[in-house]
Amino acid sequence: MIDRIVMQIKGVAPSLIDLKLEDVMGIFDEFKGKQIGVRNSLTYTYYKSRAILKIEGSLHKFVKENNYELFTYSEAVTALQEIASFLEIPLFAFSINSIEIGVNIPVNELPMRYIETILEYKGNKFIPMTPRTGTNKIYGRRCKLSGYEIKFYDKIADYIREKKIKVADRERLPKNLLRYEIKLSRKQLMTFGFPDPTAENLLKRRYAIFCVYLLRSIMKDIVFTNDMVDYSKIPDCSSKVLQNRIKRYIFAVSDGYDRYLAYLKDYVGENEYKKAKRSKIRLIKSMHPFLYGKYEKELKERFVEEIAKVHDYKRAVRSKKV
C-alpha cells in the first residue's frame, strides 16, 4: 500500500556511512556537498556538512524487486523495519518528507479505457501524464492539488518503459493492471492530522486506517465522464427536453466547459461563474443514475477487492518492531 517514500535522518555521523554504506556510496561531491549510493532499489544521499542522510525510493521494489505484484501494508512495515535494522537507527528518527500510497487494480480491458473516463476530483481536472522518454504515448492521467497528487496509469506499460523490458520478456508480465496512487507531502500529512510524520508512526493503526480511508474517499468523489446514457430510464421527459438535457450533460463533462467557466469568471462576473459551477454539479449528479458506467462500475468494484487484500494491519503489528 505504501510505495515510494522519501525520508531523512538528522545527526548521522560520517563513521556510520563508512560502516554501513561504504560499498554502495559514490565519491563525495565536494561542489554539491553530498554522496549518493543505491542499495536494494533505494537511493541514499548523505549531506556531510549537515549530517543528514536522505533515503528515497520504492518500498515495493525493495521487497519484491518490482512494483506490479501485490504489496500489502504489513510488507511495507517489514521493509521499514529492515532498513532501520540495517542502519541500526530507530524508526522514530526517520522523518517522512513524502509518501505515495496506492493499489494495483487488475481490470478486464486495457487500463486506458478506464482512465479516459476519469474526469475530475472536486472540480480539479485530470490531465494526461507526461510520457516517458522514448515514447509519445499517454499511459495515465493525474490531478495535482496543493500538497498532494492523484494518479491513474497503466502500471505494466509504465514498468516496461521504465525498465526497458524487451518484447520477448513481456509475456511473463501481468496484463491489464491499472495503478491508482496518491502522493502526499509532509505538509499535507500534517494538515490531515499527523503532526509528527515519522517511519515509526507509519506502524501505528491510525496511519493504516488513514491510508485506506484516503484512497476510498478520493475514489468515491472522483467524477467519471460517460455519455452512454440509458435514455429509457429517464422519467417524464419529452423528446425535446431529453435532447436538451443530454446536450447540456455532454457539454458539462467536456473540456469546453472549462473555457466557458473561464469566460464567465473573466467577463461576466463571479456570481455567474459560481452559479454555472453549481449547475454542472447538480446536472452530473442528476444524470448519474441513468449512465451505463461500465468502466466506472468495474474499476470501483475491483478497487474494493484489492484494497481489502493490501490492508492487513493486524498482520503488520505482529511483525517484530525495531
PDB file of C-alpha atoms in Angstrom:
ATOM      1  CA  MET A   1       0.000   0.000   0.000  1.00  0.00           C
ATOM      2  CA  ILE A   2       2.842   2.405   0.862  1.00  0.00           C
ATOM      3  CA  ASP A   3       5.135   2.526  -2.155  1.00  0.00           C
ATOM      4  CA  ARG A   4       7.550   5.372  -2.836  1.00  0.00           C
ATOM      5  CA  ILE A   5       8.853   7.143   0.227  1.00  0.00           C
ATOM      6  CA  VAL A   6      11.277   9.976   0.964  1.00  0.00           C
ATOM      7  CA  MET A   7      12.780  10.055   4.475  1.00  0.00           C
ATOM      8  CA  GLN A   8      15.656  11.817   6.158  1.00  0.00           C
ATOM      9  CA  ILE A   9      17.658  11.237   9.322  1.00  0.00           C
ATOM     10  CA  LYS A  10      19.458  14.065  11.103  1.00  0.00           C
ATOM     11  CA  GLY A  11      22.668  13.798  13.078  1.00  0.00           C
ATOM     12  CA  VAL A  12      24.214  10.957  11.051  1.00  0.00           C
ATOM     13  CA  ALA A  13      27.975  10.732  11.560  1.00  0.00           C
ATOM     14  CA  PRO A  14      30.339  10.024   8.626  1.00  0.00           C
ATOM     15  CA  SER A  15      31.509   6.910  10.501  1.00  0.00           C
ATOM     16  CA  LEU A  16      28.055   5.327  10.085  1.00  0.00           C
ATOM     17  CA  ILE A  17      28.147   5.938   6.325  1.00  0.00           C
ATOM     18  CA  ASP A  18      31.607   4.348   6.144  1.00  0.00           C
ATOM     19  CA  LEU A  19      30.438   1.379   8.198  1.00  0.00           C
ATOM     20  CA  LYS A  20      27.057   0.674   6.582  1.00  0.00           C
ATOM     21  CA  LEU A  21      27.123   2.162   3.075  1.00  0.00           C
ATOM     22  CA  GLU A  22      30.771   2.251   2.071  1.00  0.00           C
ATOM     23  CA  ASP A  23      30.292  -0.399  -0.635  1.00  0.00           C
ATOM     24  CA  VAL A  24      27.462   1.456  -2.410  1.00  0.00           C
ATOM     25  CA  MET A  25      28.314   5.129  -1.933  1.00  0.00           C
ATOM     26  CA  GLY A  26      29.940   7.023  -4.764  1.00  0.00           C
ATOM     27  CA  ILE A  27      32.744   9.537  -4.410  1.00  0.00           C
ATOM     28  CA  PHE A  28      31.905  12.556  -2.279  1.00  0.00           C
ATOM     29  CA  ASP A  29      30.965  15.531  -4.482  1.00  0.00           C
ATOM     30  CA  GLU A  30      32.801  18.496  -2.938  1.00  0.00           C
ATOM     31  CA  PHE A  31      30.897  21.038  -5.031  1.00  0.00           C
ATOM     32  CA  LYS A  32      27.424  19.718  -4.155  1.00  0.00           C
ATOM     33  CA  GLY A  33      28.451  18.587  -0.704  1.00  0.00           C
ATOM     34  CA  LYS A  34      26.916  15.137  -0.937  1.00  0.00           C
ATOM     35  CA  GLN A  35      27.470  11.444  -1.580  1.00  0.00           C
ATOM     36  CA  ILE A  36      24.974   9.214  -3.389  1.00  0.00           C
ATOM     37  CA  GLY A  37      24.572   5.455  -3.466  1.00  0.00           C
ATOM     38  CA  VAL A  38      21.918   2.857  -4.331  1.00  0.00           C
ATOM     39  CA  ARG A  39      21.162  -0.240  -2.285  1.00  0.00           C
ATOM     40  CA  ASN A  40      18.227  -2.622  -2.856  1.00  0.00           C
ATOM     41  CA  SER A  41      16.309  -0.139  -5.042  1.00  0.00           C
ATOM     42  CA  LEU A  42      16.676   2.682  -2.506  1.00  0.00           C
ATOM     43  CA  THR A  43      18.810   5.784  -3.070  1.00  0.00           C
ATOM     44  CA  TYR A  44      20.882   7.023  -0.139  1.00  0.00           C
ATOM     45  CA  THR A  45      22.114  10.633  -0.219  1.00  0.00           C
ATOM     46  CA  TYR A  46      24.444  11.844   2.526  1.00  0.00           C
ATOM     47  CA  TYR A  47      24.918  15.582   3.134  1.00  0.00           C
ATOM     48  CA  LYS A  48      28.133  15.630   5.140  1.00  0.00           C
ATOM     49  CA  SER A  49      28.122  19.277   6.268  1.00  0.00           C
ATOM     50  CA  ARG A  50      24.556  18.957   7.625  1.00  0.00           C
ATOM     51  CA  ALA A  51      24.972  15.361   8.852  1.00  0.00           C
ATOM     52  CA  ILE A  52      21.739  14.365   7.086  1.00  0.00           C
ATOM     53  CA  LEU A  53      21.054  11.022   5.415  1.00  0.00           C
ATOM     54  CA  LYS A  54      18.216  11.062   2.887  1.00  0.00           C
ATOM     55  CA  ILE A  55      16.586   7.790   1.800  1.00  0.00           C
ATOM     56  CA  GLU A  56      14.189   7.625  -1.143  1.00  0.00           C
ATOM     57  CA  GLY A  57      12.711   5.008  -3.397  1.00  0.00           C
ATOM     58  CA  SER A  58      10.084   2.311  -3.676  1.00  0.00           C
ATOM     59  CA  LEU A  59       9.463   0.070  -0.663  1.00  0.00           C
ATOM     60  CA  HIS A  60       7.565  -2.149  -3.095  1.00  0.00           C
ATOM     61  CA  LYS A  61      10.692  -2.687  -5.215  1.00  0.00           C
ATOM     62  CA  PHE A  62      12.799  -3.017  -2.062  1.00  0.00           C
ATOM     63  CA  VAL A  63      10.727  -6.066  -1.086  1.00  0.00           C
ATOM     64  CA  LYS A  64       9.593  -7.544  -4.431  1.00  0.00           C
ATOM     65  CA  GLU A  65      12.207  -6.218  -6.895  1.00  0.00           C
ATOM     66  CA  ASN A  66       9.273  -4.994  -8.996  1.00  0.00           C
ATOM     67  CA  ASN A  67       6.251  -2.811  -8.343  1.00  0.00           C
ATOM     68  CA  TYR A  68       3.446  -4.715 -10.056  1.00  0.00           C
ATOM     69  CA  GLU A  69       2.903  -7.635  -7.656  1.00  0.00           C
ATOM     70  CA  LEU A  70       0.555  -7.406  -4.668  1.00  0.00           C
ATOM     71  CA  PHE A  71       2.177  -5.299  -1.920  1.00  0.00           C
ATOM     72  CA  THR A  72       0.495  -5.111   1.475  1.00  0.00           C
ATOM     73  CA  TYR A  73       0.688  -2.786   4.450  1.00  0.00           C
ATOM     74  CA  SER A  74       2.481  -5.425   6.543  1.00  0.00           C
ATOM     75  CA  GLU A  75       5.131  -5.815   3.835  1.00  0.00           C
ATOM     76  CA  ALA A  76       5.722  -2.052   3.866  1.00  0.00           C
ATOM     77  CA  VAL A  77       6.097  -2.199   7.659  1.00  0.00           C
ATOM     78  CA  THR A  78       8.602  -5.052   7.354  1.00  0.00           C
ATOM     79  CA  ALA A  79      10.575  -3.068   4.783  1.00  0.00           C
ATOM     80  CA  LEU A  80      10.826  -0.047   7.099  1.00  0.00           C
ATOM     81  CA  GLN A  81      11.942  -2.281   9.963  1.00  0.00           C
ATOM     82  CA  GLU A  82      14.612  -3.901   7.799  1.00  0.00           C
ATOM     83  CA  ILE A  83      16.001  -0.521   6.730  1.00  0.00           C
ATOM     84  CA  ALA A  84      16.136   0.673  10.344  1.00  0.00           C
ATOM     85  CA  SER A  85      17.719  -2.599  11.479  1.00  0.00           C
ATOM     86  CA  PHE A  86      20.375  -2.412   8.748  1.00  0.00           C
ATOM     87  CA  LEU A  87      21.346   1.154   9.667  1.00  0.00           C
ATOM     88  CA  GLU A  88      20.937   0.482  13.410  1.00  0.00           C
ATOM     89  CA  ILE A  89      18.887   3.669  13.722  1.00  0.00           C
ATOM     90  CA  PRO A  90      15.448   3.658  15.434  1.00  0.00           C
ATOM     91  CA  LEU A  91      12.403   4.300  13.258  1.00  0.00           C
ATOM     92  CA  PHE A  92      11.387   7.411  15.225  1.00  0.00           C
ATOM     93  CA  ALA A  93      14.496   9.140  13.805  1.00  0.00           C
ATOM     94  CA  PHE A  94      13.270   8.672  10.203  1.00  0.00           C
ATOM     95  CA  SER A  95      11.413  11.868   9.331  1.00  0.00           C
ATOM     96  CA  ILE A  96       8.932  11.465   6.424  1.00  0.00           C
ATOM     97  CA  ASN A  97       9.249  14.050   3.633  1.00  0.00           C
ATOM     98  CA  SER A  98       6.668  12.430   1.338  1.00  0.00           C
ATOM     99  CA  ILE A  99       4.939   9.097   0.709  1.00  0.00           C
ATOM    100  CA  GLU A 100       2.944   7.516  -2.070  1.00  0.00           C
ATOM    101  CA  ILE A 101       0.056   5.239  -1.165  1.00  0.00           C
ATOM    102  CA  GLY A 102      -1.724   3.191  -3.778  1.00  0.00           C
ATOM    103  CA  VAL A 103      -3.024  -0.073  -5.117  1.00  0.00           C
ATOM    104  CA  ASN A 104      -2.639  -2.061  -8.346  1.00  0.00           C
ATOM    105  CA  ILE A 105      -6.049  -2.953  -9.788  1.00  0.00           C
ATOM    106  CA  PRO A 106      -6.484  -5.823 -12.301  1.00  0.00           C
ATOM    107  CA  VAL A 107      -9.108  -4.920 -14.917  1.00  0.00           C
ATOM    108  CA  ASN A 108     -10.715  -6.773 -17.832  1.00  0.00           C
ATOM    109  CA  GLU A 109      -9.712  -4.405 -20.631  1.00  0.00           C
ATOM    110  CA  LEU A 110      -6.862  -2.025 -21.443  1.00  0.00           C
ATOM    111  CA  PRO A 111      -6.303   0.324 -18.473  1.00  0.00           C
ATOM    112  CA  MET A 112      -6.508   3.464 -20.614  1.00  0.00           C
ATOM    113  CA  ARG A 113     -10.151   2.677 -21.443  1.00  0.00           C
ATOM    114  CA  TYR A 114     -10.949   3.145 -17.773  1.00  0.00           C
ATOM    115  CA  ILE A 115      -8.546   6.032 -17.243  1.00  0.00           C
ATOM    116  CA  GLU A 116     -10.005   8.010 -20.150  1.00  0.00           C
ATOM    117  CA  THR A 117     -13.367   8.105 -18.348  1.00  0.00           C
ATOM    118  CA  ILE A 118     -11.843   9.789 -15.252  1.00  0.00           C
ATOM    119  CA  LEU A 119     -12.803  13.457 -15.438  1.00  0.00           C
ATOM    120  CA  GLU A 120     -12.190  15.418 -12.238  1.00  0.00           C
ATOM    121  CA  TYR A 121     -11.894  15.482  -8.459  1.00  0.00           C
ATOM    122  CA  LYS A 122     -13.678  18.279  -6.564  1.00  0.00           C
ATOM    123  CA  GLY A 123     -13.670  20.468  -9.653  1.00  0.00           C
ATOM    124  CA  ASN A 124      -9.995  19.808 -10.457  1.00  0.00           C
ATOM    125  CA  LYS A 125      -9.445  18.224 -13.859  1.00  0.00           C
ATOM    126  CA  PHE A 126      -7.367  15.138 -14.516  1.00  0.00           C
ATOM    127  CA  ILE A 127      -4.805  15.856 -17.228  1.00  0.00           C
ATOM    128  CA  PRO A 128      -2.549  13.498 -19.236  1.00  0.00           C
ATOM    129  CA  MET A 129       0.668  12.416 -17.517  1.00  0.00           C
ATOM    130  CA  THR A 130       3.898  13.290 -19.290  1.00  0.00           C
ATOM    131  CA  PRO A 131       5.003  10.343 -21.472  1.00  0.00           C
ATOM    132  CA  ARG A 132       8.220   8.578 -20.503  1.00  0.00           C
ATOM    133  CA  THR A 133      11.351   9.226 -22.554  1.00  0.00           C
ATOM    134  CA  GLY A 134      11.300   7.399 -25.878  1.00  0.00           C
ATOM    135  CA  THR A 135       7.541   7.406 -26.422  1.00  0.00           C
ATOM    136  CA  ASN A 136       4.743   9.852 -27.137  1.00  0.00           C
ATOM    137  CA  LYS A 137       2.008   7.563 -25.823  1.00  0.00           C
ATOM    138  CA  ILE A 138      -0.096   8.643 -22.863  1.00  0.00           C
ATOM    139  CA  TYR A 139      -0.293   5.950 -20.179  1.00  0.00           C
ATOM    140  CA  GLY A 140      -2.187   7.801 -17.475  1.00  0.00           C
ATOM    141  CA  ARG A 141      -3.808  10.884 -16.029  1.00  0.00           C
ATOM    142  CA  ARG A 142      -3.077  12.950 -12.941  1.00  0.00           C
ATOM    143  CA  CYS A 143      -4.754  15.578 -10.800  1.00  0.00           C
ATOM    144  CA  LYS A 144      -2.383  17.834  -8.866  1.00  0.00           C
ATOM    145  CA  LEU A 145      -3.665  19.630  -5.788  1.00  0.00           C
ATOM    146  CA  SER A 146      -1.897  21.641  -3.110  1.00  0.00           C
ATOM    147  CA  GLY A 147       0.208  19.189  -1.125  1.00  0.00           C
ATOM    148  CA  TYR A 148      -0.905  16.006  -2.857  1.00  0.00           C
ATOM    149  CA  GLU A 149      -1.343  14.465  -6.287  1.00  0.00           C
ATOM    150  CA  ILE A 150      -3.671  11.728  -7.594  1.00  0.00           C
ATOM    151  CA  LYS A 151      -2.592   9.439 -10.439  1.00  0.00           C
ATOM    152  CA  PHE A 152      -4.168   6.673 -12.505  1.00  0.00           C
ATOM    153  CA  TYR A 153      -1.944   4.927 -15.037  1.00  0.00           C
ATOM    154  CA  ASP A 154      -1.185   1.713 -16.887  1.00  0.00           C
ATOM    155  CA  LYS A 155       1.223   0.025 -14.476  1.00  0.00           C
ATOM    156  CA  ILE A 156       2.632  -2.541 -16.914  1.00  0.00           C
ATOM    157  CA  ALA A 157       3.123  -0.088 -19.778  1.00  0.00           C
ATOM    158  CA  ASP A 158       4.911   2.227 -17.348  1.00  0.00           C
ATOM    159  CA  TYR A 159       7.045  -0.627 -15.987  1.00  0.00           C
ATOM    160  CA  ILE A 160       8.036  -1.748 -19.495  1.00  0.00           C
ATOM    161  CA  ARG A 161       9.199   1.776 -20.358  1.00  0.00           C
ATOM    162  CA  GLU A 162      10.961   2.341 -17.046  1.00  0.00           C
ATOM    163  CA  LYS A 163      12.865  -0.953 -17.118  1.00  0.00           C
ATOM    164  CA  LYS A 164      13.195  -1.107 -20.919  1.00  0.00           C
ATOM    165  CA  ILE A 165      11.711  -4.625 -20.951  1.00  0.00           C
ATOM    166  CA  LYS A 166      12.334  -6.420 -24.257  1.00  0.00           C
ATOM    167  CA  VAL A 167       9.365  -7.657 -26.273  1.00  0.00           C
ATOM    168  CA  ALA A 168      10.344 -11.301 -25.725  1.00  0.00           C
ATOM    169  CA  ASP A 169      10.258 -10.833 -21.932  1.00  0.00           C
ATOM    170  CA  ARG A 170       6.899  -9.072 -21.728  1.00  0.00           C
ATOM    171  CA  GLU A 171       4.793 -12.246 -21.802  1.00  0.00           C
ATOM    172  CA  ARG A 172       5.684 -13.018 -18.187  1.00  0.00           C
ATOM    173  CA  LEU A 173       4.203  -9.716 -17.014  1.00  0.00           C
ATOM    174  CA  PRO A 174       0.558  -9.460 -15.895  1.00  0.00           C
ATOM    175  CA  LYS A 175      -1.980  -7.950 -18.286  1.00  0.00           C
ATOM    176  CA  ASN A 176      -4.307  -5.009 -17.794  1.00  0.00           C
ATOM    177  CA  LEU A 177      -3.046  -3.695 -14.461  1.00  0.00           C
ATOM    178  CA  LEU A 178      -4.256  -0.209 -13.528  1.00  0.00           C
ATOM    179  CA  ARG A 179      -2.383   1.757 -10.865  1.00  0.00           C
ATOM    180  CA  TYR A 180      -4.210   4.179  -8.550  1.00  0.00           C
ATOM    181  CA  GLU A 181      -1.980   6.194  -6.237  1.00  0.00           C
ATOM    182  CA  ILE A 182      -1.805   9.360  -4.152  1.00  0.00           C
ATOM    183  CA  LYS A 183       1.410  11.239  -3.384  1.00  0.00           C
ATOM    184  CA  LEU A 184       1.386  13.144  -0.077  1.00  0.00           C
ATOM    185  CA  SER A 185       3.861  15.793   1.066  1.00  0.00           C
ATOM    186  CA  ARG A 186       4.933  16.086   4.705  1.00  0.00           C
ATOM    187  CA  LYS A 187       2.954  19.318   4.971  1.00  0.00           C
ATOM    188  CA  GLN A 188      -0.181  17.618   3.692  1.00  0.00           C
ATOM    189  CA  LEU A 189       0.206  14.735   6.145  1.00  0.00           C
ATOM    190  CA  MET A 190       0.365  17.308   8.941  1.00  0.00           C
ATOM    191  CA  THR A 191      -2.714  19.044   7.507  1.00  0.00           C
ATOM    192  CA  PHE A 192      -4.530  15.710   7.596  1.00  0.00           C
ATOM    193  CA  GLY A 193      -3.830  15.406  11.326  1.00  0.00           C
ATOM    194  CA  PHE A 194      -0.376  13.818  11.668  1.00  0.00           C
ATOM    195  CA  PRO A 195       1.805  16.405  13.468  1.00  0.00           C
ATOM    196  CA  ASP A 196       4.934  14.211  13.519  1.00  0.00           C
ATOM    197  CA  PRO A 197       5.240  12.105  10.342  1.00  0.00           C
ATOM    198  CA  THR A 198       7.937   9.536  11.107  1.00  0.00           C
ATOM    199  CA  ALA A 199       8.587   5.977   9.942  1.00  0.00           C
ATOM    200  CA  GLU A 200       7.726   4.757  13.426  1.00  0.00           C
ATOM    201  CA  ASN A 201       4.292   6.375  13.239  1.00  0.00           C
ATOM    202  CA  LEU A 202       3.603   4.597   9.942  1.00  0.00           C
ATOM    203  CA  LEU A 203       3.475   1.391  12.002  1.00  0.00           C
ATOM    204  CA  LYS A 204       0.513   2.697  14.013  1.00  0.00           C
ATOM    205  CA  ARG A 205      -3.085   1.704  13.395  1.00  0.00           C
ATOM    206  CA  ARG A 206      -4.321   5.239  12.691  1.00  0.00           C
ATOM    207  CA  TYR A 207      -1.911   5.595   9.750  1.00  0.00           C
ATOM    208  CA  ALA A 208      -3.087   2.317   8.224  1.00  0.00           C
ATOM    209  CA  ILE A 209      -6.715   3.382   8.591  1.00  0.00           C
ATOM    210  CA  PHE A 210      -5.891   6.818   7.183  1.00  0.00           C
ATOM    211  CA  CYS A 211      -4.282   5.336   4.060  1.00  0.00           C
ATOM    212  CA  VAL A 212      -7.306   3.165   3.342  1.00  0.00           C
ATOM    213  CA  TYR A 213      -9.757   5.964   4.130  1.00  0.00           C
ATOM    214  CA  LEU A 214      -7.998   8.440   1.838  1.00  0.00           C
ATOM    215  CA  LEU A 215      -7.854   6.025  -1.093  1.00  0.00           C
ATOM    216  CA  ARG A 216     -11.544   5.178  -0.645  1.00  0.00           C
ATOM    217  CA  SER A 217     -12.809   8.723  -0.089  1.00  0.00           C
ATOM    218  CA  ILE A 218     -10.967  10.154  -3.093  1.00  0.00           C
ATOM    219  CA  MET A 219     -12.147   7.319  -5.331  1.00  0.00           C
ATOM    220  CA  LYS A 220     -15.720   7.975  -4.139  1.00  0.00           C
ATOM    221  CA  ASP A 221     -15.562  11.692  -5.030  1.00  0.00           C
ATOM    222  CA  ILE A 222     -13.988  11.317  -8.482  1.00  0.00           C
ATOM    223  CA  VAL A 223     -16.309  12.259 -11.337  1.00  0.00           C
ATOM    224  CA  PHE A 224     -16.271   9.886 -14.290  1.00  0.00           C
ATOM    225  CA  THR A 225     -17.347  11.097 -17.697  1.00  0.00           C
ATOM    226  CA  ASN A 226     -19.743   8.862 -19.574  1.00  0.00           C
ATOM    227  CA  ASP A 227     -22.107   9.936 -22.338  1.00  0.00           C
ATOM    228  CA  MET A 228     -23.512   6.408 -22.703  1.00  0.00           C
ATOM    229  CA  VAL A 229     -26.967   7.149 -21.271  1.00  0.00           C
ATOM    230  CA  ASP A 230     -29.863   4.727 -20.825  1.00  0.00           C
ATOM    231  CA  TYR A 231     -32.480   7.168 -22.092  1.00  0.00           C
ATOM    232  CA  SER A 232     -35.362   4.805 -21.354  1.00  0.00           C
ATOM    233  CA  LYS A 233     -34.750   5.172 -17.598  1.00  0.00           C
ATOM    234  CA  ILE A 234     -35.121   8.964 -17.576  1.00  0.00           C
ATOM    235  CA  PRO A 235     -38.700   9.642 -16.430  1.00  0.00           C
ATOM    236  CA  ASP A 236     -41.205  12.281 -17.555  1.00  0.00           C
ATOM    237  CA  CYS A 237     -39.182  13.829 -20.340  1.00  0.00           C
ATOM    238  CA  SER A 238     -40.463  14.897 -23.723  1.00  0.00           C
ATOM    239  CA  SER A 239     -38.191  14.270 -26.674  1.00  0.00           C
ATOM    240  CA  LYS A 240     -37.123  17.925 -26.834  1.00  0.00           C
ATOM    241  CA  VAL A 241     -36.485  18.216 -23.080  1.00  0.00           C
ATOM    242  CA  LEU A 242     -34.474  14.995 -23.093  1.00  0.00           C
ATOM    243  CA  GLN A 243     -32.455  16.146 -26.079  1.00  0.00           C
ATOM    244  CA  ASN A 244     -31.554  19.431 -24.375  1.00  0.00           C
ATOM    245  CA  ARG A 245     -30.678  17.654 -21.139  1.00  0.00           C
ATOM    246  CA  ILE A 246     -28.332  15.243 -22.895  1.00  0.00           C
ATOM    247  CA  LYS A 247     -26.748  18.127 -24.819  1.00  0.00           C
ATOM    248  CA  ARG A 248     -26.166  20.066 -21.584  1.00  0.00           C
ATOM    249  CA  TYR A 249     -24.661  16.999 -19.923  1.00  0.00           C
ATOM    250  CA  ILE A 250     -22.222  16.241 -22.753  1.00  0.00           C
ATOM    251  CA  PHE A 251     -21.126  19.891 -22.746  1.00  0.00           C
ATOM    252  CA  ALA A 252     -20.738  19.923 -18.948  1.00  0.00           C
ATOM    253  CA  VAL A 253     -18.320  16.964 -18.936  1.00  0.00           C
ATOM    254  CA  SER A 254     -16.307  18.200 -21.911  1.00  0.00           C
ATOM    255  CA  ASP A 255     -13.094  20.244 -21.850  1.00  0.00           C
ATOM    256  CA  GLY A 256     -15.053  23.080 -23.460  1.00  0.00           C
ATOM    257  CA  TYR A 257     -16.956  23.689 -20.235  1.00  0.00           C
ATOM    258  CA  ASP A 258     -13.774  24.873 -18.546  1.00  0.00           C
ATOM    259  CA  ARG A 259     -13.345  27.524 -21.236  1.00  0.00           C
ATOM    260  CA  TYR A 260     -16.965  28.544 -20.695  1.00  0.00           C
ATOM    261  CA  LEU A 261     -16.356  28.886 -16.945  1.00  0.00           C
ATOM    262  CA  ALA A 262     -13.218  30.944 -17.610  1.00  0.00           C
ATOM    263  CA  TYR A 263     -15.259  33.261 -19.859  1.00  0.00           C
ATOM    264  CA  LEU A 264     -17.890  33.754 -17.155  1.00  0.00           C
ATOM    265  CA  LYS A 265     -15.270  34.432 -14.495  1.00  0.00           C
ATOM    266  CA  ASP A 266     -13.270  36.931 -16.585  1.00  0.00           C
ATOM    267  CA  TYR A 267     -16.016  38.762 -18.486  1.00  0.00           C
ATOM    268  CA  VAL A 268     -19.398  38.214 -16.840  1.00  0.00           C
ATOM    269  CA  GLY A 269     -18.805  38.008 -13.103  1.00  0.00           C
ATOM    270  CA  GLU A 270     -18.012  35.842 -10.111  1.00  0.00           C
ATOM    271  CA  ASN A 271     -21.677  35.162  -9.320  1.00  0.00           C
ATOM    272  CA  GLU A 272     -22.457  33.763 -12.769  1.00  0.00           C
ATOM    273  CA  TYR A 273     -19.248  31.730 -12.665  1.00  0.00           C
ATOM    274  CA  LYS A 274     -20.177  30.126  -9.331  1.00  0.00           C
ATOM    275  CA  LYS A 275     -23.753  29.595 -10.496  1.00  0.00           C
ATOM    276  CA  ALA A 276     -22.517  27.696 -13.582  1.00  0.00           C
ATOM    277  CA  LYS A 277     -20.218  25.516 -11.457  1.00  0.00           C
ATOM    278  CA  ARG A 278     -23.102  24.614  -9.123  1.00  0.00           C
ATOM    279  CA  SER A 279     -25.325  23.913 -12.106  1.00  0.00           C
ATOM    280  CA  LYS A 280     -22.759  21.495 -13.508  1.00  0.00           C
ATOM    281  CA  ILE A 281     -22.511  19.602 -10.206  1.00  0.00           C
ATOM    282  CA  ARG A 282     -26.310  19.285  -9.974  1.00  0.00           C
ATOM    283  CA  LEU A 283     -26.591  18.136 -13.586  1.00  0.00           C
ATOM    284  CA  ILE A 284     -23.889  15.463 -13.223  1.00  0.00           C
ATOM    285  CA  LYS A 285     -25.497  14.141 -10.034  1.00  0.00           C
ATOM    286  CA  SER A 286     -28.944  14.066 -11.635  1.00  0.00           C
ATOM    287  CA  MET A 287     -27.651  12.124 -14.651  1.00  0.00           C
ATOM    288  CA  HIS A 288     -25.545   9.622 -12.742  1.00  0.00           C
ATOM    289  CA  PRO A 289     -28.367   7.069 -12.137  1.00  0.00           C
ATOM    290  CA  PHE A 290     -29.050   6.891 -15.877  1.00  0.00           C
ATOM    291  CA  LEU A 291     -25.482   6.213 -17.056  1.00  0.00           C
ATOM    292  CA  TYR A 292     -24.313   2.772 -18.038  1.00  0.00           C
ATOM    293  CA  GLY A 293     -20.989   3.449 -16.281  1.00  0.00           C
ATOM    294  CA  LYS A 294     -19.397   0.203 -17.429  1.00  0.00           C
ATOM    295  CA  TYR A 295     -15.781   1.182 -16.751  1.00  0.00           C
ATOM    296  CA  GLU A 296     -16.521   3.186 -13.598  1.00  0.00           C
ATOM    297  CA  LYS A 297     -18.510   0.326 -12.075  1.00  0.00           C
ATOM    298  CA  GLU A 298     -15.882  -2.324 -12.790  1.00  0.00           C
ATOM    299  CA  LEU A 299     -13.000  -0.129 -11.627  1.00  0.00           C
ATOM    300  CA  LYS A 300     -14.685   0.650  -8.306  1.00  0.00           C
ATOM    301  CA  GLU A 301     -15.641  -2.988  -7.711  1.00  0.00           C
ATOM    302  CA  ARG A 302     -12.103  -4.210  -8.401  1.00  0.00           C
ATOM    303  CA  PHE A 303     -10.681  -1.415  -6.239  1.00  0.00           C
ATOM    304  CA  VAL A 304     -12.737  -2.593  -3.250  1.00  0.00           C
ATOM    305  CA  GLU A 305     -11.445  -6.151  -3.755  1.00  0.00           C
ATOM    306  CA  GLU A 306      -7.797  -5.105  -3.965  1.00  0.00           C
ATOM    307  CA  ILE A 307      -7.867  -2.644  -1.063  1.00  0.00           C
ATOM    308  CA  ALA A 308      -9.135  -5.468   1.157  1.00  0.00           C
ATOM    309  CA  LYS A 309      -6.067  -7.522   0.213  1.00  0.00           C
ATOM    310  CA  VAL A 310      -3.456  -4.848   0.899  1.00  0.00           C
ATOM    311  CA  HIS A 311      -4.979  -3.626   4.160  1.00  0.00           C
ATOM    312  CA  ASP A 312      -3.584  -6.278   6.517  1.00  0.00           C
ATOM    313  CA  TYR A 313      -2.778  -4.127   9.550  1.00  0.00           C
ATOM    314  CA  LYS A 314      -3.322  -6.920  12.096  1.00  0.00           C
ATOM    315  CA  ARG A 315      -0.589  -8.918  10.424  1.00  0.00           C
ATOM    316  CA  ALA A 316       1.644  -5.825  10.328  1.00  0.00           C
ATOM    317  CA  VAL A 317       1.505  -5.245  14.092  1.00  0.00           C
ATOM    318  CA  ARG A 318       2.539  -8.835  14.748  1.00  0.00           C
ATOM    319  CA  SER A 319       5.825  -8.099  12.991  1.00  0.00           C
ATOM    320  CA  LYS A 320       8.915  -7.659  15.139  1.00  0.00           C
ATOM    321  CA  LYS A 321       9.389  -3.981  15.921  1.00  0.00           C
ATOM    322  CA  VAL A 322      12.720  -2.135  15.905  1.00  0.00           C
TER     323      VAL A 322
END
